[in-house]
XYZ file of C-alpha atoms in Angstrom:
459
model
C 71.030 -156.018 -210.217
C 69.574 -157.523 -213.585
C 69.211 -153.492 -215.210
C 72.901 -153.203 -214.263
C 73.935 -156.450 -216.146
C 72.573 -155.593 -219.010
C 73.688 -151.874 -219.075
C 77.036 -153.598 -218.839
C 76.134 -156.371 -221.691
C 74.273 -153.448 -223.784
C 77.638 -151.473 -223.749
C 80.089 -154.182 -224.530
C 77.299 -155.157 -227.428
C 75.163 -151.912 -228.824
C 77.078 -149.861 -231.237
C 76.843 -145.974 -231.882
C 77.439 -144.358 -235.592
C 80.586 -143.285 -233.934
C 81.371 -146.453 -233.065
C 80.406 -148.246 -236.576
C 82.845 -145.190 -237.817
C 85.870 -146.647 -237.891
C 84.811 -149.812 -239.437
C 83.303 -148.229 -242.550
C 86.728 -146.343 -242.771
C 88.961 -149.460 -242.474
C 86.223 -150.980 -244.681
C 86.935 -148.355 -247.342
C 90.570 -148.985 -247.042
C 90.138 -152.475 -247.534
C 88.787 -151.950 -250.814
C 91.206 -149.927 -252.333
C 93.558 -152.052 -251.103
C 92.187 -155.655 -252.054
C 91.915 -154.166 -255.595
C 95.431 -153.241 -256.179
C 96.742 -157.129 -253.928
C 97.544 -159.813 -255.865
C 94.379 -162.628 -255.511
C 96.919 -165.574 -254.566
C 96.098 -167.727 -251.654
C 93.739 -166.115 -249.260
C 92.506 -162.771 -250.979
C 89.923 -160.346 -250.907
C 88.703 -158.478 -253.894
C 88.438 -161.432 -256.395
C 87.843 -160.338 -259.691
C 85.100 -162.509 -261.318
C 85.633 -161.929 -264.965
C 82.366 -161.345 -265.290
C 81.390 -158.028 -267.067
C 77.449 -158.076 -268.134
C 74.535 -157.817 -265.441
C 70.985 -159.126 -267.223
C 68.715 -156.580 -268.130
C 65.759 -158.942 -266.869
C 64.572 -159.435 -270.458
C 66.729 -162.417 -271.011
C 65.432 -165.989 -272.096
C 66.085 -169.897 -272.530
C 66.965 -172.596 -270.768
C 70.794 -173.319 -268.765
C 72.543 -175.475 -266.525
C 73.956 -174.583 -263.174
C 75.870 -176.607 -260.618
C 76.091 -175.397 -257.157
C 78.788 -177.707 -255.052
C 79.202 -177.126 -251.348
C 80.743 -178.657 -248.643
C 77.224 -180.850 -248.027
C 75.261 -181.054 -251.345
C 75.720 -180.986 -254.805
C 72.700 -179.167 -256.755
C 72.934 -179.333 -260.612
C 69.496 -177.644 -261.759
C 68.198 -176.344 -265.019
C 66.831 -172.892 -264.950
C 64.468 -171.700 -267.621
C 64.618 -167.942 -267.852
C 61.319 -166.505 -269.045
C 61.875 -163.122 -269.002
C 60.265 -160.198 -267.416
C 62.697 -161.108 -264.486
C 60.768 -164.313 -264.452
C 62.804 -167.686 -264.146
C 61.967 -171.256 -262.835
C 64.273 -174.062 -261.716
C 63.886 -177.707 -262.095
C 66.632 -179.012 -259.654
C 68.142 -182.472 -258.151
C 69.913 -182.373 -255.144
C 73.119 -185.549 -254.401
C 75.019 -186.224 -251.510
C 78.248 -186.903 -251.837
C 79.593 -190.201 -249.721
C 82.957 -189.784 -248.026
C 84.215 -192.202 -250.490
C 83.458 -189.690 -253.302
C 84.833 -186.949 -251.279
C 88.169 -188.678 -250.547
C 88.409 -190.116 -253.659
C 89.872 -190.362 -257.236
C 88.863 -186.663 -258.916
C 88.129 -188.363 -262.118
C 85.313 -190.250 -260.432
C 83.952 -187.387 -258.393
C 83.956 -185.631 -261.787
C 82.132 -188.656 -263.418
C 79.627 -188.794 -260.767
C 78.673 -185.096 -261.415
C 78.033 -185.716 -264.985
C 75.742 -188.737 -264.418
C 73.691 -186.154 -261.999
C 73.914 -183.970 -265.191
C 72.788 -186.291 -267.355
C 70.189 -187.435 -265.456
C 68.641 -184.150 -265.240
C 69.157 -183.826 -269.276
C 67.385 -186.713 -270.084
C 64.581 -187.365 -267.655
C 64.193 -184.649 -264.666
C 63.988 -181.434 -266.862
C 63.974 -182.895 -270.738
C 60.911 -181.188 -271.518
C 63.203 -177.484 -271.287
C 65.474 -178.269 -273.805
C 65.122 -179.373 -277.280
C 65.531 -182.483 -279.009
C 69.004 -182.024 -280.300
C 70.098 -180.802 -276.802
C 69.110 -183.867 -275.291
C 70.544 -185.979 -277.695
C 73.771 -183.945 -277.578
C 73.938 -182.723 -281.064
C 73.723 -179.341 -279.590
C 75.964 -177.815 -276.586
C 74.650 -176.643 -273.215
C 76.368 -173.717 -271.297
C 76.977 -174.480 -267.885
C 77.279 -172.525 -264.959
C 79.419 -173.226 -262.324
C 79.116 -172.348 -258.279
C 81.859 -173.931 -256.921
C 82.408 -173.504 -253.281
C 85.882 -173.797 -252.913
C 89.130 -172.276 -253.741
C 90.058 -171.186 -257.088
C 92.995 -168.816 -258.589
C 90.371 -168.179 -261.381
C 92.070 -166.635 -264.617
C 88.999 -166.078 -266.996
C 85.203 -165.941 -266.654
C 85.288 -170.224 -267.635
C 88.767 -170.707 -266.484
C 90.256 -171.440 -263.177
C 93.028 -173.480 -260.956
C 91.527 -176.138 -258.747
C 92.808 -175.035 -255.220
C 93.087 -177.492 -251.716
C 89.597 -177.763 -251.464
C 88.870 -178.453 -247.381
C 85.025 -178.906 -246.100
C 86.092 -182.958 -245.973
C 86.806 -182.840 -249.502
C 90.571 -184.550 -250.233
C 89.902 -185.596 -254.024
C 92.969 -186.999 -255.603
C 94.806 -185.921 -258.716
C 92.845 -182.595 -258.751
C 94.925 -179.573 -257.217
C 96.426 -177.605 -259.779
C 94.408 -178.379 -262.450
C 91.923 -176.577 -264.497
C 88.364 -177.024 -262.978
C 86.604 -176.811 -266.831
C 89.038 -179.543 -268.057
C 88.538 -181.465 -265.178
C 84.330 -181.226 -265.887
C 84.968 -181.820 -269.729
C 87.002 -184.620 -269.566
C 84.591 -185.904 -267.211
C 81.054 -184.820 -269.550
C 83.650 -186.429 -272.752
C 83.844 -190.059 -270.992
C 79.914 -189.669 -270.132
C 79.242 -188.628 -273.823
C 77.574 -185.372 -272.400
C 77.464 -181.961 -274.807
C 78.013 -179.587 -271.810
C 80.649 -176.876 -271.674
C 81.295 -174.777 -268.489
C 81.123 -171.214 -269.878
C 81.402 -169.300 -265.982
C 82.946 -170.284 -262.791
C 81.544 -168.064 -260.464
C 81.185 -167.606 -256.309
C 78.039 -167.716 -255.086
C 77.739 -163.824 -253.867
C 78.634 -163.071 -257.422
C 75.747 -165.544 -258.407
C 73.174 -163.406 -256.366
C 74.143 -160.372 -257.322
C 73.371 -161.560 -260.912
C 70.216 -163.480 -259.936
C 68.988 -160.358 -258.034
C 69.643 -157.814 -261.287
C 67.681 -160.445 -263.685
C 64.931 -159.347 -261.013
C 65.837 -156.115 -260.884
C 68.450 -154.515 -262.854
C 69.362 -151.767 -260.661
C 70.489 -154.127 -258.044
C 74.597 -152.977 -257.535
C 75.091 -155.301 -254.192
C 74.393 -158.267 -253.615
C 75.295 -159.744 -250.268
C 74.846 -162.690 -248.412
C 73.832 -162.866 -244.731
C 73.395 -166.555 -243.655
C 76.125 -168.796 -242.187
C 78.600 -166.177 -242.771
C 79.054 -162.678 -244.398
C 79.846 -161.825 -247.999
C 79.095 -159.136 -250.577
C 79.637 -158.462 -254.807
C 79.176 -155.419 -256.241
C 80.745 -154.069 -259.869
C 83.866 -152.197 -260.197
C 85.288 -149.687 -263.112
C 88.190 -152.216 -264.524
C 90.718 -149.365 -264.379
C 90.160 -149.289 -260.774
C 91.266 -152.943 -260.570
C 94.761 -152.702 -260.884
C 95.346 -155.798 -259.699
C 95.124 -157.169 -263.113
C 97.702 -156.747 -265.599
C 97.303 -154.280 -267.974
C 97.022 -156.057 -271.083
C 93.974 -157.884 -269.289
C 92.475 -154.240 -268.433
C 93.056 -153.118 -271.976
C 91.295 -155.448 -273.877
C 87.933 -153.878 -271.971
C 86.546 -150.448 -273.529
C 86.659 -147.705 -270.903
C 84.224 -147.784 -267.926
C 83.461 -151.325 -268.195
C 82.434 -153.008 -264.869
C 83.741 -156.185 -263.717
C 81.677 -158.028 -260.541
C 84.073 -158.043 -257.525
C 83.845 -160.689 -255.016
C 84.810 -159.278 -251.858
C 85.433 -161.404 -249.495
C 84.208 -158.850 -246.560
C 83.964 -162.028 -244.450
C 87.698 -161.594 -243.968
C 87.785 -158.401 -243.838
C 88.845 -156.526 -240.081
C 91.599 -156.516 -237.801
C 91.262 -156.039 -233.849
C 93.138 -152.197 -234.554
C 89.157 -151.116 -235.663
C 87.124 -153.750 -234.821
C 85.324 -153.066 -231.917
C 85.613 -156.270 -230.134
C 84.209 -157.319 -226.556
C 85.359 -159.898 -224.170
C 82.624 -162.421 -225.664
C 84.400 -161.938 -229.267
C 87.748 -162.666 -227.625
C 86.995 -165.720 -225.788
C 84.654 -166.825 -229.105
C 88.006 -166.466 -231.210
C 90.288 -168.249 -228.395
C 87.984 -171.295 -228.559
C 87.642 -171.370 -232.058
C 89.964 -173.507 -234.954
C 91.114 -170.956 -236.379
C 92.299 -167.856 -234.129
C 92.426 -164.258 -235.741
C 90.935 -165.482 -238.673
C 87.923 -163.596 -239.846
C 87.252 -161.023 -236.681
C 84.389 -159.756 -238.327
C 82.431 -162.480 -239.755
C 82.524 -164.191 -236.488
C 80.942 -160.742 -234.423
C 77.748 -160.650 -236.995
C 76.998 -164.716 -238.763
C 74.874 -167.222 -238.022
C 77.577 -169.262 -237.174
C 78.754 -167.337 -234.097
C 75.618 -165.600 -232.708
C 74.013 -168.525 -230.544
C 77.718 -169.149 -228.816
C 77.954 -164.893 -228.422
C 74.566 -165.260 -226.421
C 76.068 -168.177 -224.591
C 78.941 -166.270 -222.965
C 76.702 -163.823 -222.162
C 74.431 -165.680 -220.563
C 76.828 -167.223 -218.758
C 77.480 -164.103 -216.774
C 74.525 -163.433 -215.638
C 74.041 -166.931 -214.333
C 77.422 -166.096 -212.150
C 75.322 -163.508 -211.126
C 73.149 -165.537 -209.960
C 70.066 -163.326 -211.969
C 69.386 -166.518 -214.783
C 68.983 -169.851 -213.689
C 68.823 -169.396 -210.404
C 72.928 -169.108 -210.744
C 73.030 -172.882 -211.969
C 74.432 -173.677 -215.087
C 71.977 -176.208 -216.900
C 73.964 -179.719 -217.586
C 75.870 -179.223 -221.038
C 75.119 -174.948 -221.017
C 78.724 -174.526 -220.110
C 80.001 -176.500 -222.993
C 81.273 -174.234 -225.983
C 79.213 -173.947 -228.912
C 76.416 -175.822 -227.669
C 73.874 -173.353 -228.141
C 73.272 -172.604 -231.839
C 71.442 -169.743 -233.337
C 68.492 -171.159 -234.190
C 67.436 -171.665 -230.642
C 67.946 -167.846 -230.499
C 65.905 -167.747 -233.421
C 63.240 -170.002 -231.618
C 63.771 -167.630 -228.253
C 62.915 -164.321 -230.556
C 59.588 -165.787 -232.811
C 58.203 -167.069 -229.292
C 54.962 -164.643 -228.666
C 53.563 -167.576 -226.641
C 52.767 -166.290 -222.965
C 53.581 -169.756 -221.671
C 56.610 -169.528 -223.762
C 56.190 -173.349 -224.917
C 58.635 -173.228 -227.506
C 61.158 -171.808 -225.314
C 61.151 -174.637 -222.869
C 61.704 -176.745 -225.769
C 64.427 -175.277 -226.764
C 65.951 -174.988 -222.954
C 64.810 -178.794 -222.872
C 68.292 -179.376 -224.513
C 69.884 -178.795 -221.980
C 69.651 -179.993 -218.164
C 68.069 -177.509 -215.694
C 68.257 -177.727 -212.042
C 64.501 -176.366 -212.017
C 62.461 -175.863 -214.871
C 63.353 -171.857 -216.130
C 61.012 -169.778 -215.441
C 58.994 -166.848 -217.904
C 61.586 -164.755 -216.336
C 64.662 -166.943 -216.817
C 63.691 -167.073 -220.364
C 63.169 -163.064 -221.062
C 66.598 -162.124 -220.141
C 67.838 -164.822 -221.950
C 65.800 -163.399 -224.874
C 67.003 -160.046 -224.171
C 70.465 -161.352 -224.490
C 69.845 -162.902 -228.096
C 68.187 -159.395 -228.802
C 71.193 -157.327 -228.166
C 73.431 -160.086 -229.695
C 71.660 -160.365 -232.505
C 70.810 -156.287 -232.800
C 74.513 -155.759 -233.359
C 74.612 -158.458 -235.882
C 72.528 -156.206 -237.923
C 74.927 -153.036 -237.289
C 77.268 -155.203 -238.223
C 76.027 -156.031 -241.445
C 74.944 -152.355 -242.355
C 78.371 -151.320 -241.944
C 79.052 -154.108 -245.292
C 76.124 -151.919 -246.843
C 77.392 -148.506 -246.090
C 80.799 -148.942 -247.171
C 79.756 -150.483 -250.658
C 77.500 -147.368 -251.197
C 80.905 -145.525 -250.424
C 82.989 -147.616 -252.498
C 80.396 -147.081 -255.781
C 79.848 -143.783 -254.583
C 75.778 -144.750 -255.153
C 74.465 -141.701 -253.048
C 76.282 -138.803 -254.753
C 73.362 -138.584 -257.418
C 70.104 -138.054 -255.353
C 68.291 -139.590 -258.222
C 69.598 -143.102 -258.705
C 67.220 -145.999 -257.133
C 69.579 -147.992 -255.030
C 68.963 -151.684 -254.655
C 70.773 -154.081 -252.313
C 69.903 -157.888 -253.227
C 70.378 -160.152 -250.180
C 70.599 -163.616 -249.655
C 70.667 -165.871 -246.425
C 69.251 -167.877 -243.513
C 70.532 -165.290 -241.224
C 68.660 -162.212 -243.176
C 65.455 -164.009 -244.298
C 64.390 -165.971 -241.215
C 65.344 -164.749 -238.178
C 62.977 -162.297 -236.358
C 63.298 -159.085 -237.314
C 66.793 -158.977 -238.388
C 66.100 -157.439 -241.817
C 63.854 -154.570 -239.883
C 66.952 -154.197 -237.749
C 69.433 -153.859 -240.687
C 66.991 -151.022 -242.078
C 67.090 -149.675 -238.857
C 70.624 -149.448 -238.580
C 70.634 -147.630 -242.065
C 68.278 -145.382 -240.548
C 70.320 -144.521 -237.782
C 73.183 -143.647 -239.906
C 71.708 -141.767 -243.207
C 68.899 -140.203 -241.291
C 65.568 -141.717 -242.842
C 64.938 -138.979 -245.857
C 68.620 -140.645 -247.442
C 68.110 -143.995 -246.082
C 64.858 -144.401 -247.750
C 66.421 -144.445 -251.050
C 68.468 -147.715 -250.374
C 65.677 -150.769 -251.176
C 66.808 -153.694 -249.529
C 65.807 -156.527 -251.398
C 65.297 -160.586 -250.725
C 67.482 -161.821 -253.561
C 67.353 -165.409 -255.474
C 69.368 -168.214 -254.777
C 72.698 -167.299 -256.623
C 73.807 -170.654 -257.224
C 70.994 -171.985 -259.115
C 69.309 -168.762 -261.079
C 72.996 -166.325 -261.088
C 74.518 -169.621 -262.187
C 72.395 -169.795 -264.950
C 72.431 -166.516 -266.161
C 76.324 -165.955 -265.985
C 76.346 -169.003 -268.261
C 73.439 -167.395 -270.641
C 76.006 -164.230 -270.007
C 79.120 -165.552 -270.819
C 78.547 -167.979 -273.525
């Protein structure tokens, strides 16, 4: 009975080149369209403004700010060449009060972080007249949150969300708001990139290695960058795409997180019941079959199945098991990495949650099995982001080019054998002889090093 549950759960899950077809298709569609859509409100294909990529040889010491919904992160980055960089960072919390309040004292607070890093964390970087202010700083900025951005430094503050509710910000310019803010604090800083964080590690990654042409992160969510011929993006004006000498490339964020619609997504039951339980219905279809986010409460559903059939858990559903979202992907994570024969971390993880009897080595392979095939098509998933990049840059029409693929991301990095199954899913659709030509890459931290660079860049 347990083979023919998961022959059920490996069809609804396990996807075949045929099936990852039509997704690389739409995907290429997407593109083309998202380049040619105006980038108001929700958008895909965000121009970034930014037109150089390092060469790896570049030096000195920037800023960078990196604000998410959580943690601010303002670190200075000393680029040494060779690909070589170190950061010297300091990490704030913002309270609620911050977060809810005045924007001219959120601003203010950033600065004093800012300054504090100037003058005492990382003074020995810059140089005298830095420090003192007699000479300006470039700035990067990572900001995590919505912005119609209208130059490489330049951008509208958006409704922010992630708790954030700061007053007397929307609608204006996010440099102005940071220079009033470094002018009352006496700083000699000026924000010379805005950038989004994908577009950060695509940079950081081609300071490493300059022929990185994707970068993508795989964590949380789903997003990629890669550049694009200007004259392709004719969602700018004209006069914008004129001022550019022919064949210049412009870094694209793409938004692929909300890319996908349920006419070529192949979704399953699990998806649909995910999305019905979730805040935000019919909103990214794809991110949530593939991220961090969603994979632990895809195993759930699952395994709630084959407890109905009476195959896990002796058919009882452990106390708080049945609640959505209540288990995450790192205990899939922990289920995976667990080559224990006793299985010790397992029943640590399963300790969460209320078991009629204590699971046994068999409860706790299927349940493995199940974040297996979960988290298998995850990595199909996230080829398909891959694939349709190489498509969109046309990177495999000249059999000579070294193709490099900088990634980022909890999701990619740390759990088991998810970047052997991305290769594998490459392999399965190239053929090894052409997938062996794609080097996927760990990539740094966009935020911090990308940051830096795009304000080295841009300056």
């Amino acid at each position: 009975m347990t083979d023919a549950i998961f022959q059920t759960l490996e069809k609804e899950f396990l996807l075949s080149k045929q099936q990852l077809e039509p997704i690389v298709n739409g995907f290429n569609q997407e593109y083309k369209t998202g380049l040619k859509t105006p980038s108001k409100g929700l958008a895909t294909m965000i121009p970034s403004f930014v037109t150089k990529m390092p060469t790896g040889n570049e030096t000195g010491s920037f800023l960078s700010l990196d604000l998410g919904g959580t943690n601010l992160r303002v670190a200075a980055v000393e680029l040494k060449g060779a690909g070589k960089a170190s950061v010297h960072e300091l990490k704030r919390r913002p309270s609620v009060e911050l977060k809810t309040g005045e924007g001219s004292v959120f601003f203010d607070w950033i600065a004093d972080a800012i300054n504090e890093l100037i003058t005492v964390e990382a003074k020995h970087l810059f140089s005298e007249a830095q420090v003192q202010g007699k000479e300006a700083l470039s700035l990067g900025v990572c900001w995590s949150f919505p912005v119609d951005q209208t130059g490489v430094d330049r951008g509208t503050i958006l409704r922010m969300g992630k708790g954030f509710t700061l007053q007397n910000t929307e609608g204006n310019d996010l440099a102005d708001m940071f220079h009033d803010a470094f002018s009352r604090k006496g700083l000699n800083v000026k924000v010379t990139a805005i950038l989004n964080d994908t577009v950060g590690t695509l940079v950081a990654h081609g300071y490493t290695n300059p022929a990185c042409r994707i970068g993508l992160i795989f964590a949380t969510g789903i997003n990629a960058a890669y550049p694009e011929k200007i004259q392709n993006i004719t969602k700018l004006d004209q006069s914008i795409r004129d001022k550019y000498p022919v064949n210049t490339e412009m870094l694209i964020n793409t938004e692929i997180d909300i890319f996908g619609t349920d006419a070529y997504l192949p979704l399953n039951k699990y998806d649909i019941e995910l999305d019905l339980s979730h805040n935000q219905p019919k909103f990214q279809l794809y991110e949530k079959m593939l991220s961090g986010a969603y994979m632990g409460e895809l195993t759930r559903l699952a395994a709630m199945d084959f407890i109905k059939a009476g195959v896990l858990f002796e058919g009882q559903v452990p106390e708080g098991f049945g609640e959505a979202w209540s288990f995450p992907t790192m205990y899939m994570s922990t289920l995976e990495n667990d080559d224990d024969p006793k299985r010790a971390k397992s029943l640590e993880v399963l300790s969460n949650f209320n078991c009629v009897n204590t699971p046994t080595v068999s409860d706790i392979a299927i349940l493995t099995r199940i974040c297996r095939i979960v988290s298998t098509r995850s990595a199909s998933l996230a080829a398909v982001s891959i694939i349709s990049l190489l498509d969109q840059q046309a990177l495999l029409d000249n059999k000579d080019n070294e193709i490099v693929v900088g990634i980022n991301g909890s999701t990619y990095e740390f759990y088991p054998h998810m970047d052997l199954r991305v290769r594998r899913a490459l392999d399965e659709w190239y053929g090894k002889e052409i997938s062996a030509r794609i080097n996927l890459e760990v990539a740094s931290e966009g935020g911090s090093v990308g940051g830096a660079l795009i304000a080295m860049l841009c300056q």
